[in-house]
PDB file of C-alpha atoms in Angstrom:
ATOM      1  CA  MET A   1      -2.337 -22.931  -1.896  1.00 76.00           C
ATOM      2  CA  ILE A   2       0.875 -21.972  -3.237  1.00 84.00           C
ATOM      3  CA  GLU A   3      -0.480 -18.722  -4.207  1.00 92.00           C
ATOM      4  CA  THR A   4      -0.309 -17.769  -0.524  1.00 94.00           C
ATOM      5  CA  GLN A   5       3.631 -17.558  -0.371  1.00 92.00           C
ATOM      6  CA  TYR A   6       3.532 -15.244  -3.077  1.00 93.00           C
ATOM      7  CA  ILE A   7       0.874 -13.035  -1.792  1.00 95.00           C
ATOM      8  CA  ASP A   8       2.589 -13.096   1.582  1.00 96.00           C
ATOM      9  CA  LEU A   9       5.880 -12.003   0.168  1.00 94.00           C
ATOM     10  CA  PHE A  10       4.155  -9.289  -2.045  1.00 95.00           C
ATOM     11  CA  VAL A  11       2.782  -7.892   1.452  1.00 96.00           C
ATOM     12  CA  GLN A  12       5.888  -8.012   3.282  1.00 96.00           C
ATOM     13  CA  HIS A  13       7.716  -6.142   0.538  1.00 96.00           C
ATOM     14  CA  ARG A  14       5.155  -3.643  -0.862  1.00 96.00           C
ATOM     15  CA  LYS A  15       6.933  -0.475  -0.209  1.00 96.00           C
ATOM     16  CA  MET A  16      10.371  -1.850  -1.238  1.00 95.00           C
ATOM     17  CA  ILE A  17       8.503  -2.826  -4.632  1.00 95.00           C
ATOM     18  CA  ASP A  18       6.696   0.168  -4.886  1.00 95.00           C
ATOM     19  CA  SER A  19       9.939   2.251  -4.595  1.00 95.00           C
ATOM     20  CA  LYS A  20      12.062   0.712  -6.933  1.00 92.00           C
ATOM     21  CA  SER A  21       8.957   0.717  -9.863  1.00 92.00           C
ATOM     22  CA  ALA A  22       7.570   3.462 -12.108  1.00 93.00           C
ATOM     23  CA  ASP A  23       4.239   5.026 -10.682  1.00 93.00           C
ATOM     24  CA  ILE A  24       2.306   3.342 -13.503  1.00 94.00           C
ATOM     25  CA  LEU A  25       2.699   0.318 -12.257  1.00 93.00           C
ATOM     26  CA  ASN A  26       2.705   0.842  -8.850  1.00 94.00           C
ATOM     27  CA  LYS A  27      -1.154   2.154  -9.541  1.00 94.00           C
ATOM     28  CA  GLN A  28      -2.044  -1.204 -10.663  1.00 96.00           C
ATOM     29  CA  ARG A  29      -0.532  -3.307  -8.106  1.00 96.00           C
ATOM     30  CA  ASP A  30      -3.739  -3.530  -5.900  1.00 95.00           C
ATOM     31  CA  LYS A  31      -6.351  -4.349  -8.485  1.00 96.00           C
ATOM     32  CA  ALA A  32      -3.841  -7.120  -9.853  1.00 96.00           C
ATOM     33  CA  LEU A  33      -3.072  -8.275  -5.837  1.00 96.00           C
ATOM     34  CA  GLU A  34      -6.969  -8.552  -5.655  1.00 96.00           C
ATOM     35  CA  ALA A  35      -7.304 -10.368  -9.146  1.00 94.00           C
ATOM     36  CA  PHE A  36      -4.996 -13.018  -7.959  1.00 94.00           C
ATOM     37  CA  LYS A  37      -6.268 -13.513  -4.624  1.00 95.00           C
ATOM     38  CA  ASN A  38      -9.443 -14.380  -6.106  1.00 93.00           C
ATOM     39  CA  GLN A  39      -8.102 -15.962  -9.401  1.00 89.00           C
ATOM     40  CA  GLY A  40      -4.799 -17.692  -8.504  1.00 89.00           C
ATOM     41  CA  PHE A  41      -2.074 -19.185 -10.960  1.00 85.00           C
ATOM     42  CA  PRO A  42      -4.415 -19.905 -14.373  1.00 78.00           C
ATOM     43  CA  ASN A  43      -5.032 -23.810 -14.529  1.00 72.00           C
ATOM     44  CA  ALA A  44      -5.877 -26.498 -16.735  1.00 68.00           C
ATOM     45  CA  GLY A  45      -9.339 -25.606 -15.880  1.00 72.00           C
ATOM     46  CA  LEU A  46      -9.182 -22.062 -17.992  1.00 69.00           C
ATOM     47  CA  GLU A  47      -9.729 -22.548 -21.896  1.00 67.00           C
ATOM     48  CA  ASP A  48      -6.491 -20.493 -22.407  1.00 65.00           C
ATOM     49  CA  TYR A  49      -4.114 -23.112 -19.956  1.00 62.00           C
ATOM     50  CA  LEU A  50      -5.599 -26.349 -21.021  1.00 67.00           C
ATOM     51  CA  GLN A  51      -2.235 -28.030 -21.758  1.00 69.00           C
ATOM     52  CA  SER A  52      -0.235 -25.713 -19.084  1.00 69.00           C
ATOM     53  CA  ASP A  53       0.227 -26.148 -15.243  1.00 76.00           C
ATOM     54  CA  VAL A  54       1.398 -22.555 -14.521  1.00 74.00           C
ATOM     55  CA  ALA A  55       1.476 -23.199 -10.648  1.00 79.00           C
ATOM     56  CA  GLN A  56       3.698 -26.161 -10.909  1.00 81.00           C
ATOM     57  CA  LEU A  57       5.920 -23.613 -12.531  1.00 79.00           C
ATOM     58  CA  PHE A  58       6.610 -22.012  -9.269  1.00 81.00           C
ATOM     59  CA  VAL A  59       6.849 -25.130  -7.039  1.00 82.00           C
ATOM     60  CA  PRO A  60      10.572 -24.913  -7.174  1.00 82.00           C
ATOM     61  CA  ASP A  61      12.860 -22.209  -4.839  1.00 80.00           C
ATOM     62  CA  TYR A  62      14.360 -20.113  -6.993  1.00 78.00           C
ATOM     63  CA  GLY A  63      15.887 -17.858  -4.482  1.00 80.00           C
ATOM     64  CA  LEU A  64      14.561 -14.002  -4.530  1.00 78.00           C
ATOM     65  CA  ASN A  65      16.155 -10.823  -5.261  1.00 76.00           C
ATOM     66  CA  LEU A  66      13.839  -7.964  -4.512  1.00 77.00           C
ATOM     67  CA  GLN A  67      16.560  -5.330  -4.894  1.00 74.00           C
TER      68      GLN A  67
END
């Protein structure tokens, strides 16, 4: 499951992400993380994404700069 690497990355860097973001966004992160854990990336099985495979967009290693 490709989502796992993004979940793990987020959990590992959560404090730093929150420290550099607005409180209004930080307050939504727990709910958003749970939704992502349950649903994953949108896929072709969802009506709004019939022609898209969003997970494939995240397969390449784009590098990362959380700062």
